[in-house]
Amino acid sequence: ETVDHIIFGCPVAASLWQQVGVTLDAHTTVDTLHSTASSSAIPERHGSIFLFLCCWNIWKHRNRVVFDSIEPSLQLLLRNCREDARLWAWRLPRADVAIVEFWCALLYPHVTRCKNSTPLIAV
């Protein structure tokens, strides 16, 4: 397994990128992801943070599949991305925290809130 295969080639990872509106092609690599995503629905401001958040969670999910013998799950991956987005919101300037709400809408369009520490509520 290469890094590019883990981040883009695995079915759950490919589904995550589709969910957030990043179109992958045969030439997409970790090195080209930022330029690939710049034409997607992801806002440019703090977009690289969101991409890293997705890559980090794909990597952690893959490790859990391999080492903890869990089944690959898009829903679990999306939930973990949303939880990390909540945490990572604290590192953004206060004026930019609303971007995290947009990230959460990409990760799961039926979630009403993401930035606070209360559980997410599905509509």
mmCIF file of C-alpha atoms in Angstrom:
data_model
loop_
_atom_site.group_PDB
_atom_site.id
_atom_site.type_symbol
_atom_site.label_atom_id
_atom_site.label_comp_id
_atom_site.label_asym_id
_atom_site.label_seq_id
_atom_site.Cartn_x
_atom_site.Cartn_y
_atom_site.Cartn_z
ATOM 1 C CA GLU A 1 0.000 0.000 0.000
ATOM 2 C CA THR A 2 1.272 3.412 -0.934
ATOM 3 C CA VAL A 3 0.271 6.622 0.797
ATOM 4 C CA ASP A 4 -1.598 7.679 -2.335
ATOM 5 C CA HIS A 5 -3.529 4.395 -2.370
ATOM 6 C CA ILE A 6 -4.482 4.754 1.301
ATOM 7 C CA ILE A 7 -5.558 8.390 0.961
ATOM 8 C CA PHE A 8 -7.333 8.116 -2.409
ATOM 9 C CA GLY A 9 -7.618 4.529 -3.636
ATOM 10 C CA CYS A 10 -9.404 2.735 -0.829
ATOM 11 C CA PRO A 11 -13.191 2.735 -1.366
ATOM 12 C CA VAL A 12 -13.982 4.447 1.951
ATOM 13 C CA ALA A 13 -11.379 7.153 1.304
ATOM 14 C CA ALA A 14 -12.664 7.706 -2.238
ATOM 15 C CA SER A 15 -16.198 8.007 -0.834
ATOM 16 C CA LEU A 16 -15.054 10.644 1.657
ATOM 17 C CA TRP A 17 -13.502 12.756 -1.096
ATOM 18 C CA GLN A 18 -16.683 12.404 -3.154
ATOM 19 C CA GLN A 19 -18.764 13.459 -0.125
ATOM 20 C CA VAL A 20 -16.756 16.669 0.332
ATOM 21 C CA GLY A 21 -16.772 17.502 -3.382
ATOM 22 C CA VAL A 22 -13.149 16.772 -4.268
ATOM 23 C CA THR A 23 -12.938 15.173 -7.701
ATOM 24 C CA LEU A 24 -10.085 12.715 -7.924
ATOM 25 C CA ASP A 25 -8.501 11.525 -11.130
ATOM 26 C CA ALA A 26 -5.808 8.995 -11.938
ATOM 27 C CA HIS A 27 -3.142 11.674 -11.469
ATOM 28 C CA THR A 28 -4.195 12.886 -8.007
ATOM 29 C CA THR A 29 -1.489 12.350 -5.415
ATOM 30 C CA VAL A 30 -0.896 13.614 -1.917
ATOM 31 C CA ASP A 31 1.484 16.138 -3.492
ATOM 32 C CA THR A 32 -1.175 17.450 -5.903
ATOM 33 C CA LEU A 33 -4.195 17.292 -3.590
ATOM 34 C CA HIS A 34 -4.121 20.985 -2.702
ATOM 35 C CA SER A 35 -4.239 22.090 -6.341
ATOM 36 C CA THR A 36 -6.883 19.448 -7.134
ATOM 37 C CA ALA A 37 -9.080 20.629 -4.278
ATOM 38 C CA SER A 38 -8.690 24.310 -5.123
ATOM 39 C CA SER A 39 -11.336 23.882 -7.811
ATOM 40 C CA SER A 40 -13.732 22.059 -5.483
ATOM 41 C CA ALA A 41 -16.446 23.202 -3.086
ATOM 42 C CA ILE A 42 -13.938 23.623 -0.241
ATOM 43 C CA PRO A 43 -13.408 27.287 0.656
ATOM 44 C CA GLU A 44 -9.859 28.385 -0.098
ATOM 45 C CA ARG A 45 -9.446 30.036 3.299
ATOM 46 C CA HIS A 46 -8.139 27.307 5.623
ATOM 47 C CA GLY A 47 -8.788 24.766 2.875
ATOM 48 C CA SER A 48 -5.411 23.140 3.434
ATOM 49 C CA ILE A 49 -6.358 22.548 7.079
ATOM 50 C CA PHE A 50 -9.554 20.812 6.008
ATOM 51 C CA LEU A 51 -7.664 18.657 3.508
ATOM 52 C CA PHE A 52 -5.145 17.689 6.169
ATOM 53 C CA LEU A 53 -7.989 16.903 8.588
ATOM 54 C CA CYS A 54 -9.495 14.531 6.011
ATOM 55 C CA CYS A 55 -6.140 12.904 5.197
ATOM 56 C CA TRP A 56 -5.305 12.507 8.897
ATOM 57 C CA ASN A 57 -8.638 10.834 9.600
ATOM 58 C CA ILE A 58 -8.350 8.539 6.575
ATOM 59 C CA TRP A 59 -4.917 7.493 7.856
ATOM 60 C CA LYS A 60 -6.214 6.880 11.393
ATOM 61 C CA HIS A 61 -9.223 4.968 10.053
ATOM 62 C CA ARG A 62 -6.994 2.753 7.932
ATOM 63 C CA ASN A 63 -4.818 2.018 10.973
ATOM 64 C CA ARG A 64 -7.888 1.021 12.983
ATOM 65 C CA VAL A 65 -9.011 -1.258 10.154
ATOM 66 C CA VAL A 66 -5.585 -2.915 9.971
ATOM 67 C CA PHE A 67 -4.567 -3.021 13.628
ATOM 68 C CA ASP A 68 -7.899 -3.102 15.493
ATOM 69 C CA SER A 69 -9.737 -5.243 12.924
ATOM 70 C CA ILE A 70 -12.692 -2.882 12.537
ATOM 71 C CA GLU A 71 -14.743 -2.885 9.352
ATOM 72 C CA PRO A 72 -14.111 0.055 7.011
ATOM 73 C CA SER A 73 -16.958 2.515 7.528
ATOM 74 C CA LEU A 74 -17.647 5.784 5.751
ATOM 75 C CA GLN A 75 -20.049 6.821 8.529
ATOM 76 C CA LEU A 76 -17.390 6.281 11.204
ATOM 77 C CA LEU A 77 -14.806 8.139 9.126
ATOM 78 C CA LEU A 78 -17.186 11.077 8.619
ATOM 79 C CA ARG A 79 -18.032 11.164 12.331
ATOM 80 C CA ASN A 80 -14.357 11.195 13.271
ATOM 81 C CA CYS A 81 -13.695 14.011 10.799
ATOM 82 C CA ARG A 82 -16.538 16.045 12.311
ATOM 83 C CA GLU A 83 -15.265 15.447 15.844
ATOM 84 C CA ASP A 84 -11.770 16.553 14.869
ATOM 85 C CA ALA A 85 -13.186 19.575 13.032
ATOM 86 C CA ARG A 86 -14.820 20.642 16.290
ATOM 87 C CA LEU A 87 -11.497 20.360 18.086
ATOM 88 C CA TRP A 88 -9.481 21.982 15.331
ATOM 89 C CA ALA A 89 -11.869 24.960 15.274
ATOM 90 C CA TRP A 90 -10.164 26.171 18.437
ATOM 91 C CA ARG A 91 -6.921 26.790 16.559
ATOM 92 C CA LEU A 92 -8.564 29.100 14.000
ATOM 93 C CA PRO A 93 -8.987 32.834 14.501
ATOM 94 C CA ARG A 94 -12.382 33.509 16.058
ATOM 95 C CA ALA A 95 -13.584 35.277 12.912
ATOM 96 C CA ASP A 96 -12.907 32.141 10.872
ATOM 97 C CA VAL A 97 -14.567 29.542 13.096
ATOM 98 C CA ALA A 98 -17.712 29.643 10.927
ATOM 99 C CA ILE A 99 -15.694 27.848 8.251
ATOM 100 C CA VAL A 100 -15.842 24.761 10.469
ATOM 101 C CA GLU A 101 -19.636 24.800 10.136
ATOM 102 C CA PHE A 102 -19.177 24.658 6.371
ATOM 103 C CA TRP A 103 -16.733 21.751 6.735
ATOM 104 C CA CYS A 104 -19.278 19.875 8.818
ATOM 105 C CA ALA A 105 -21.959 20.527 6.218
ATOM 106 C CA LEU A 106 -19.681 18.943 3.618
ATOM 107 C CA LEU A 107 -18.943 15.993 5.876
ATOM 108 C CA TYR A 108 -22.570 15.411 6.776
ATOM 109 C CA PRO A 109 -25.211 17.713 5.316
ATOM 110 C CA HIS A 110 -27.891 16.831 7.897
ATOM 111 C CA VAL A 111 -25.946 18.061 10.934
ATOM 112 C CA THR A 112 -27.283 21.227 12.490
ATOM 113 C CA ARG A 113 -24.199 22.301 14.473
ATOM 114 C CA CYS A 114 -20.583 21.341 14.672
ATOM 115 C CA LYS A 115 -18.522 23.936 16.475
ATOM 116 C CA ASN A 116 -19.675 23.480 20.058
ATOM 117 C CA SER A 117 -18.892 20.600 22.357
ATOM 118 C CA THR A 118 -22.448 19.288 22.469
ATOM 119 C CA PRO A 119 -23.285 16.181 20.469
ATOM 120 C CA LEU A 120 -24.198 16.698 16.851
ATOM 121 C CA ILE A 121 -27.907 16.564 16.161
ATOM 122 C CA ALA A 122 -29.117 15.007 12.939
ATOM 123 C CA VAL A 123 -32.210 16.556 11.376
#
